Short mmCIF file of C-alpha atoms and ligand atoms in Angstrom, two decimals:
data_model
loop_
_atom_site.label_atom_id
_atom_site.label_comp_id
_atom_site.label_asym_id
_atom_site.label_seq_id
_atom_site.Cartn_x
_atom_site.Cartn_y
_atom_site.Cartn_z
CA MET A 1 3.23 -2.15 -33.09
CA ASN A 2 0.30 -3.21 -30.89
CA LYS A 3 0.62 -2.27 -27.25
CA GLU A 4 0.60 -5.05 -24.67
CA CYS A 5 -2.29 -5.15 -22.24
CA VAL A 6 -2.02 -4.61 -18.47
CA PHE A 7 -4.99 -5.62 -16.34
CA ILE A 8 -5.14 -3.65 -13.09
CA THR A 9 -7.34 -4.16 -10.04
CA GLY A 10 -7.81 -1.41 -7.45
CA ALA A 11 -7.28 1.44 -9.92
CA THR A 12 -9.91 3.50 -8.09
CA GLY A 13 -7.94 3.27 -4.84
CA PHE A 14 -5.08 5.37 -3.47
CA ILE A 15 -2.13 3.27 -4.69
CA GLY A 16 -3.83 1.77 -7.76
CA SER A 17 -4.79 5.21 -9.08
CA HIS A 18 -1.14 6.33 -8.91
CA ILE A 19 -0.05 3.16 -10.72
CA ALA A 20 -2.69 3.70 -13.41
CA GLU A 21 -1.58 7.33 -13.73
CA LYS A 22 2.06 6.24 -14.15
CA LEU A 23 1.18 3.69 -16.84
CA ILE A 24 -1.00 6.20 -18.70
CA GLU A 25 1.86 8.72 -18.63
CA GLN A 26 4.33 6.12 -19.96
CA ASN A 27 1.98 5.21 -22.80
CA ILE A 28 3.61 1.79 -23.32
CA TYR A 29 0.64 -0.42 -22.47
CA ASN A 30 -3.10 -0.64 -22.99
CA ILE A 31 -4.75 -0.57 -19.59
CA VAL A 32 -7.82 -2.56 -18.59
CA ALA A 33 -9.18 -1.74 -15.12
CA ILE A 34 -11.94 -3.48 -13.21
CA VAL A 35 -14.09 -1.12 -11.17
CA ARG A 36 -17.00 -1.69 -8.85
CA GLU A 37 -20.30 -0.39 -10.02
CA ASP A 38 -21.15 2.91 -8.34
CA VAL A 39 -18.93 2.34 -5.29
CA ASN A 40 -16.19 4.84 -5.92
CA TYR A 41 -17.99 6.80 -8.56
CA LYS A 42 -15.75 9.91 -8.42
CA ASN A 43 -12.53 7.95 -9.00
CA THR A 44 -14.15 5.87 -11.73
CA GLU A 45 -15.23 9.04 -13.52
CA GLN A 46 -11.64 10.27 -13.37
CA LEU A 47 -10.34 7.06 -14.96
CA LYS A 48 -12.98 7.37 -17.68
CA THR A 49 -11.46 10.60 -18.87
CA LYS A 50 -8.14 8.81 -19.44
CA GLU A 51 -7.31 6.13 -21.93
CA VAL A 52 -8.26 3.25 -19.66
CA ILE A 53 -10.66 0.50 -20.65
CA LEU A 54 -13.06 0.19 -17.73
CA VAL A 55 -14.85 -3.05 -16.98
CA LYS A 56 -17.53 -2.97 -14.31
CA GLY A 57 -17.62 -5.77 -11.78
CA GLU A 58 -15.97 -7.39 -8.78
CA PHE A 59 -12.42 -8.70 -9.21
CA HIS A 60 -13.28 -11.61 -6.91
CA ASN A 61 -16.06 -12.83 -9.20
CA LYS A 62 -14.71 -15.75 -11.22
CA LYS A 63 -17.02 -15.31 -14.19
CA THR A 64 -16.27 -11.59 -14.49
CA VAL A 65 -12.52 -12.26 -14.41
CA LEU A 66 -12.70 -15.11 -16.94
CA ASP A 67 -14.74 -12.90 -19.28
CA ILE A 68 -12.08 -10.20 -19.07
CA PHE A 69 -9.31 -12.66 -19.91
CA GLU A 70 -11.37 -14.00 -22.83
CA LYS A 71 -12.10 -10.53 -24.16
CA PHE A 72 -8.69 -8.84 -23.81
CA PRO A 73 -5.20 -10.18 -24.60
CA ILE A 74 -3.95 -9.66 -21.04
CA ALA A 75 -0.14 -9.87 -20.84
CA TYR A 76 0.33 -8.55 -17.29
CA VAL A 77 -1.75 -8.31 -14.13
CA ILE A 78 -1.20 -5.74 -11.40
CA HIS A 79 -3.34 -6.85 -8.48
CA CYS A 80 -3.75 -3.93 -6.13
CA ALA A 81 -7.36 -4.15 -4.95
CA ALA A 82 -7.94 -5.33 -1.42
CA LEU A 83 -10.16 -4.90 1.51
CA ARG A 84 -7.77 -2.88 3.63
CA GLY A 85 -7.53 -1.77 7.22
CA THR A 86 -8.01 -3.55 10.45
CA GLY A 87 -11.67 -3.97 11.18
CA ALA A 88 -12.24 -6.83 13.57
CA GLY A 89 -14.83 -9.52 12.87
CA LEU A 90 -14.51 -9.26 9.11
CA GLN A 91 -12.47 -12.42 8.68
CA HIS A 92 -14.87 -13.98 6.16
CA LEU A 93 -14.77 -10.83 4.02
CA TYR A 94 -10.96 -10.66 4.07
CA GLU A 95 -10.93 -14.32 3.06
CA GLN A 96 -13.41 -13.81 0.23
CA VAL A 97 -11.94 -10.59 -1.17
CA ASN A 98 -8.22 -10.72 -0.38
CA VAL A 99 -7.50 -14.45 -0.49
CA LYS A 100 -10.09 -16.04 -2.81
CA GLY A 101 -10.10 -12.96 -5.05
CA THR A 102 -6.33 -13.26 -5.51
CA GLN A 103 -6.67 -16.96 -6.25
CA ILE A 104 -9.28 -16.31 -8.97
CA LEU A 105 -6.94 -13.83 -10.66
CA LEU A 106 -4.00 -16.23 -10.35
CA GLU A 107 -5.97 -19.11 -11.91
CA ALA A 108 -6.99 -16.99 -14.90
CA SER A 109 -3.43 -15.66 -15.25
CA LEU A 110 -1.91 -19.13 -15.27
CA GLU A 111 -4.49 -20.47 -17.68
CA HIS A 112 -3.93 -17.59 -20.08
CA ARG A 113 -0.14 -17.81 -19.72
CA ILE A 114 0.37 -14.13 -18.99
CA LYS A 115 3.90 -12.75 -18.83
CA ARG A 116 3.87 -11.53 -15.22
CA PHE A 117 1.55 -11.18 -12.24
CA ILE A 118 2.41 -8.46 -9.71
CA PHE A 119 0.75 -8.78 -6.33
CA CYS A 120 0.53 -5.80 -4.02
CA SER A 121 0.99 -7.27 -0.57
CA SER A 122 2.01 -5.32 2.55
CA VAL A 123 4.80 -5.23 5.14
CA GLY A 124 1.89 -6.03 7.48
CA VAL A 125 2.62 -9.71 6.77
CA LEU A 126 5.63 -9.19 9.08
CA GLY A 127 3.30 -7.93 11.80
CA THR A 128 2.17 -4.40 12.66
CA ILE A 129 5.56 -4.16 14.36
CA PRO A 130 8.11 -6.55 12.83
CA GLN A 131 9.87 -8.96 15.16
CA LYS A 132 13.24 -7.46 14.26
CA VAL A 133 14.17 -4.07 12.86
CA PRO A 134 15.20 -3.19 10.30
CA ALA A 135 12.96 -5.85 8.78
CA ASP A 136 13.77 -7.22 5.35
CA ILE A 137 12.68 -10.05 3.07
CA ASP A 138 14.27 -12.61 5.42
CA THR A 139 12.26 -11.46 8.45
CA VAL A 140 9.77 -14.11 9.56
CA LEU A 141 6.13 -13.58 8.68
CA ALA A 142 4.08 -12.74 11.76
CA PRO A 143 0.68 -11.44 10.60
CA ASP A 144 -1.21 -10.21 13.65
CA ASN A 145 -4.74 -9.37 12.51
CA ASP A 146 -7.31 -10.53 9.94
CA TYR A 147 -6.11 -8.07 7.30
CA HIS A 148 -2.43 -9.01 7.65
CA ASN A 149 -3.38 -12.69 7.76
CA SER A 150 -5.28 -12.39 4.51
CA LYS A 151 -2.27 -10.74 2.87
CA ALA A 152 0.04 -13.51 4.12
CA LYS A 153 -2.35 -16.18 2.83
CA ALA A 154 -2.65 -14.44 -0.52
CA GLU A 155 1.17 -14.32 -0.76
CA GLN A 156 1.30 -18.04 -0.06
CA THR A 157 -1.24 -18.63 -2.85
CA VAL A 158 0.87 -16.53 -5.23
CA GLN A 159 3.91 -18.68 -4.41
CA GLU A 160 1.90 -21.87 -5.06
CA PHE A 161 1.12 -20.57 -8.55
CA VAL A 162 4.79 -19.70 -9.08
CA LYS A 163 5.53 -23.39 -8.48
CA LYS A 164 2.95 -24.22 -11.16
CA GLY A 165 4.85 -22.03 -13.63
CA LEU A 166 3.40 -18.52 -13.24
CA ASP A 167 5.87 -15.63 -13.29
CA ALA A 168 4.86 -13.57 -10.26
CA VAL A 169 6.31 -10.80 -8.13
CA ILE A 170 5.23 -9.85 -4.62
CA ILE A 171 5.62 -6.22 -3.59
CA ARG A 172 5.40 -5.45 0.12
CA PRO A 173 4.95 -1.69 0.52
CA THR A 174 5.18 -0.06 3.92
CA ILE A 175 2.62 2.60 4.91
CA THR A 176 2.35 4.88 1.93
CA TYR A 177 1.75 8.64 1.65
CA GLY A 178 0.95 11.02 -1.18
CA LYS A 179 -1.87 12.68 -3.07
CA ASN A 180 -5.32 11.24 -2.18
CA ASP A 181 -3.94 9.32 0.79
CA ASN A 182 -6.72 8.12 3.04
CA GLY A 183 -4.76 6.14 5.63
CA PHE A 184 -2.28 6.51 8.50
CA SER A 185 -0.42 9.56 7.15
CA SER A 186 -3.56 11.55 6.52
CA ILE A 187 -4.81 10.78 10.05
CA LEU A 188 -1.41 11.84 11.40
CA ILE A 189 -1.62 15.15 9.55
CA LYS A 190 -5.15 15.84 10.83
CA LEU A 191 -4.22 15.04 14.45
CA ILE A 192 -1.00 17.07 14.39
CA ARG A 193 -2.66 20.02 12.74
CA ARG A 194 -5.25 20.10 15.54
CA ARG A 195 -2.57 19.51 18.21
CA MET A 196 -4.39 16.32 19.13
CA LEU A 197 -1.51 13.89 18.73
CA VAL A 198 0.38 12.99 21.89
CA LEU A 199 3.82 11.60 21.17
CA PRO A 200 5.67 8.89 23.08
CA SER A 201 8.53 10.13 25.24
CA HIS A 202 11.14 8.12 23.33
CA ASP A 203 12.03 8.78 19.70
CA THR A 204 9.95 6.30 17.66
CA LYS A 205 11.50 5.37 14.33
CA ILE A 206 8.93 4.85 11.59
CA HIS A 207 9.32 4.14 7.87
CA LEU A 208 6.96 5.48 5.22
CA LEU A 209 6.80 5.24 1.43
CA ASP A 210 6.22 7.82 -1.27
CA VAL A 211 3.33 6.61 -3.45
CA GLU A 212 4.87 8.04 -6.62
CA LYS A 213 8.00 5.93 -6.09
CA LEU A 214 5.80 2.91 -5.44
CA ALA A 215 3.99 3.48 -8.76
CA GLU A 216 7.42 3.59 -10.47
CA VAL A 217 8.35 0.32 -8.76
CA PHE A 218 5.23 -1.41 -10.12
CA SER A 219 5.84 -0.15 -13.61
CA PHE A 220 9.51 -1.23 -13.39
CA PHE A 221 8.59 -4.76 -12.32
CA LEU A 222 6.36 -5.29 -15.33
CA SER A 223 9.46 -5.97 -17.39
CA ALA A 224 12.39 -6.32 -14.95
CA ASP A 225 14.53 -9.43 -14.93
CA ILE A 226 14.11 -11.28 -11.64
CA LYS A 227 16.93 -13.62 -10.79
CA LYS A 228 16.72 -14.35 -7.08
CA SER A 229 13.79 -13.74 -4.73
CA ASN A 230 10.48 -12.60 -6.19
CA VAL A 231 9.55 -10.76 -2.96
CA PHE A 232 10.38 -7.07 -2.48
CA VAL A 233 10.03 -4.87 0.59
CA ILE A 234 9.50 -1.31 -0.61
CA ALA A 235 9.99 1.80 1.55
CA ASP A 236 11.61 5.24 1.37
CA LYS A 237 15.39 5.55 1.47
CA GLN A 238 15.46 5.85 5.25
CA SER A 239 13.24 5.83 8.33
CA ILE A 240 12.18 9.02 10.09
CA ILE A 241 11.75 9.89 13.78
CA LEU A 242 8.05 10.42 14.50
CA SER A 243 8.62 13.69 16.40
CA ARG A 244 10.63 15.01 13.43
CA LEU A 245 7.72 14.17 11.14
CA ALA A 246 5.35 15.90 13.57
CA ASP A 247 7.57 19.00 13.39
CA LEU A 248 7.55 18.91 9.57
CA ILE A 249 3.76 18.68 9.49
CA TYR A 250 3.20 21.34 12.15
CA PHE A 251 5.73 23.69 10.57
CA ASN A 252 3.94 23.42 7.25
CA PHE A 253 0.78 24.87 8.81
CA TYR A 254 2.02 27.11 11.64
CA LYS A 255 5.70 27.82 10.88
CA LYS A 256 6.85 26.48 14.23
CA LYS A 257 7.79 23.18 15.88
CA TYR A 258 5.18 20.78 17.27
CA PRO A 259 4.67 21.61 21.00
CA ARG A 260 6.96 19.38 23.08
CA MET A 261 4.52 19.26 26.02
CA LEU A 262 2.41 16.89 23.93
CA LYS A 263 4.57 13.95 25.00
CA ILE A 264 3.57 11.17 27.37
CA PRO A 265 5.35 8.10 28.84
CA ASP A 266 5.45 5.05 26.52
CA ILE A 267 3.49 3.01 29.08
CA CYS A 268 0.39 5.11 28.31
CA PHE A 269 0.45 3.82 24.71
CA SER A 270 0.73 0.22 25.91
CA VAL A 271 -2.25 0.72 28.23
CA ALA A 272 -4.26 2.43 25.47
CA ASN A 273 -3.36 -0.41 23.12
CA LEU A 274 -4.66 -2.98 25.63
CA ILE A 275 -7.88 -1.02 26.12
CA PHE A 276 -8.48 -0.74 22.36
CA LYS A 277 -7.75 -4.47 21.98
CA PHE A 278 -10.18 -5.24 24.80
CA ILE A 279 -12.99 -3.23 23.20
CA LYS A 280 -12.06 -4.78 19.84
CA ASN A 281 -11.11 -1.49 18.22
CA GLU A 282 -8.29 -2.86 16.10
CA LYS A 283 -7.81 0.31 14.08
CA TRP A 284 -6.80 2.33 17.16
CA SER A 285 -4.93 -0.58 18.71
CA VAL A 286 -2.75 -0.71 15.58
CA ARG A 287 -2.34 3.07 15.64
CA MET A 288 -1.16 2.97 19.29
CA GLN A 289 1.52 0.46 18.28
CA LEU A 290 2.54 2.40 15.18
CA LEU A 291 2.98 5.57 17.25
CA SER A 292 4.95 4.08 20.10
CA LYS A 293 7.16 1.33 18.64
CA ASP A 294 9.89 1.24 16.04
CA TRP A 295 9.03 -0.10 12.60
CA TYR A 296 11.53 0.29 9.81
CA TYR A 297 12.81 -1.78 6.94
CA LEU A 298 15.63 -2.47 4.53
CA PRO A 299 14.05 -1.76 1.14
CA THR A 300 14.93 -4.47 -1.39
CA GLN A 301 16.82 -3.45 -4.49
CA PRO A 302 15.91 -5.35 -7.66
CA ASP A 303 18.59 -7.83 -8.64
CA SER A 304 18.50 -6.94 -12.31
CA GLY A 305 21.36 -4.44 -12.08
CA ASN A 306 18.95 -1.52 -11.97
CA ASN A 307 19.04 0.14 -8.55
CA PHE A 308 16.26 2.36 -7.28
CA GLU A 309 16.83 5.80 -5.92
CA PHE A 310 14.22 5.43 -3.15
CA SER A 311 12.62 8.69 -2.00
CA ASP A 312 13.84 10.94 0.78
CA THR A 313 10.91 11.10 3.26
CA GLU A 314 11.62 14.63 4.53
CA LYS A 315 11.73 16.04 1.01
CA LYS A 316 8.80 14.11 -0.45
CA PHE A 317 6.56 14.46 2.60
CA THR A 318 7.19 18.21 2.65
CA ALA A 319 6.29 18.45 -1.04
CA TYR A 320 3.12 16.43 -0.35
CA LEU A 321 2.20 18.74 2.55
CA GLU A 322 2.75 21.83 0.43
CA ALA A 323 0.58 20.37 -2.33
CA ILE A 324 -2.34 19.61 -0.01
CA THR A 325 -2.04 23.02 1.64
CA ASP A 326 -2.14 24.75 -1.77
CA GLU A 327 -5.24 22.77 -2.70
CA LYS A 328 -7.18 24.11 0.31
N1 NAP B 401 -2.08 2.41 1.68
C1 NAP B 401 -1.07 1.82 2.29
O1 NAP B 401 -0.37 2.43 3.13
C2 NAP B 401 -0.73 0.39 1.97
C3 NAP B 401 0.42 -0.17 2.56
C4 NAP B 401 0.77 -1.48 2.25
C5 NAP B 401 0.00 -2.21 1.35
N2 NAP B 401 -1.11 -1.65 0.82
C6 NAP B 401 -1.86 -2.46 -0.16
O2 NAP B 401 -1.99 -1.69 -1.34
C7 NAP B 401 -3.18 -2.02 -2.03
C8 NAP B 401 -3.96 -0.77 -2.33
O3 NAP B 401 -4.26 -0.11 -1.10
P1 NAP B 401 -4.82 1.37 -1.09
O4 NAP B 401 -4.16 2.08 0.01
O5 NAP B 401 -4.77 1.95 -2.45
O6 NAP B 401 -6.33 1.06 -0.66
P2 NAP B 401 -7.68 1.79 -1.07
O7 NAP B 401 -7.45 3.23 -1.35
O8 NAP B 401 -8.63 1.41 -0.01
O9 NAP B 401 -8.08 1.08 -2.43
C9 NAP B 401 -8.46 -0.26 -2.43
C10 NAP B 401 -8.91 -0.67 -3.82
O10 NAP B 401 -9.44 -2.00 -3.71
C11 NAP B 401 -10.81 -1.99 -4.07
N3 NAP B 401 -11.61 -2.79 -3.14
C12 NAP B 401 -11.69 -2.64 -1.81
N4 NAP B 401 -12.56 -3.52 -1.28
C13 NAP B 401 -13.07 -4.20 -2.31
C14 NAP B 401 -14.04 -5.23 -2.43
N5 NAP B 401 -14.67 -5.73 -1.35
N6 NAP B 401 -14.33 -5.70 -3.64
C15 NAP B 401 -13.72 -5.19 -4.73
N7 NAP B 401 -12.79 -4.21 -4.68
C16 NAP B 401 -12.47 -3.72 -3.51
C17 NAP B 401 -11.27 -0.55 -3.97
O11 NAP B 401 -12.36 -0.39 -4.85
P3 NAP B 401 -13.44 0.78 -4.64
O12 NAP B 401 -12.77 2.03 -5.11
O13 NAP B 401 -14.58 0.37 -5.47
O14 NAP B 401 -13.74 0.81 -3.16
C18 NAP B 401 -10.02 0.21 -4.38
O15 NAP B 401 -9.90 0.27 -5.77
C19 NAP B 401 -3.93 -3.01 -1.14
O16 NAP B 401 -3.67 -4.29 -1.63
C20 NAP B 401 -3.29 -2.81 0.24
O17 NAP B 401 -3.35 -4.00 0.97
C21 NAP B 401 -1.50 -0.37 1.10
#
């Protein structure tokens, strides 16, 4: 029997590469991936060695996308590519890449009557720090920077296409960790390893996500029955206290706990946050908030009778740390 075709965007990125890896391993689908010419050459070369059909181009170029849909019998779309992060003053780029790009993919998907569109959003649509914790799918959207805004707008566009008849699922992952991570967790590891991270004096509760579990979630939702909401908040089984995570990381390298003297009053984080906001350094302003406030979620279970065993952060993060230490 012919395999159905999954079209994936962002397969050269951290999360997308794990999803592509998962689908390759399952060997159920043909995979078509769009990659930018020469941008992430190393990752593209890696995909080339696998059974992935690579198409060069920008996913937010209408003609390129229409050509792909004409050429391949796309049955599913996993839309993972995005301009990510929190750079200030890039509003037009977020709009063009994250919002318009999503719309172009949605239009082609509706026109070609694909079976399902899966959009990788972010818990950032609830704000860097959600208005209530634990946050869940009923928590009000409160995007607080250009990146989060673009994700919220893209979600809204997805829902407009659902009304037009497209079958679509929105996945909202929390901050994700694992092999090839290039975001918050990898910065955390670097800072803790160099004893450069000062912790807030109170126990901040944070909630991360194992990238391998997230890849499983995407693969599951290609065929899962969705009866109620099409929006899913995805996170590990439980939150973790930041100082406990610091201990895990430090122990991995030095076999002892993270020095307790590296703690400062919470007010220092609020002041630092204001300073970073003032000098328009959104990246560090967000980091100050993530380090000093609680952000945790109620992961959504699918309503198709198939419950996920979400990952245990302590176990999976330790395994991730051991793997990166072995690599060095
Ligand atoms: N990482 C997290 O903790 C996290 C948490 C929540 C949600 N998310 C969401 O998960 C998705 C994947 O994130 P990630 O962590 O894997 O990010 P990533 O490593 O930065 O990968 C982003 C992907 O999008 C592509 N991309 C970026 N800018 C582009 C542009 N201007 N034009 C075309 N393609 C572009 C990249 O292509 P190149 O390789 O060519 O640069 C790459 O394949 C995103 O939608 C993000 O919003 C991530």
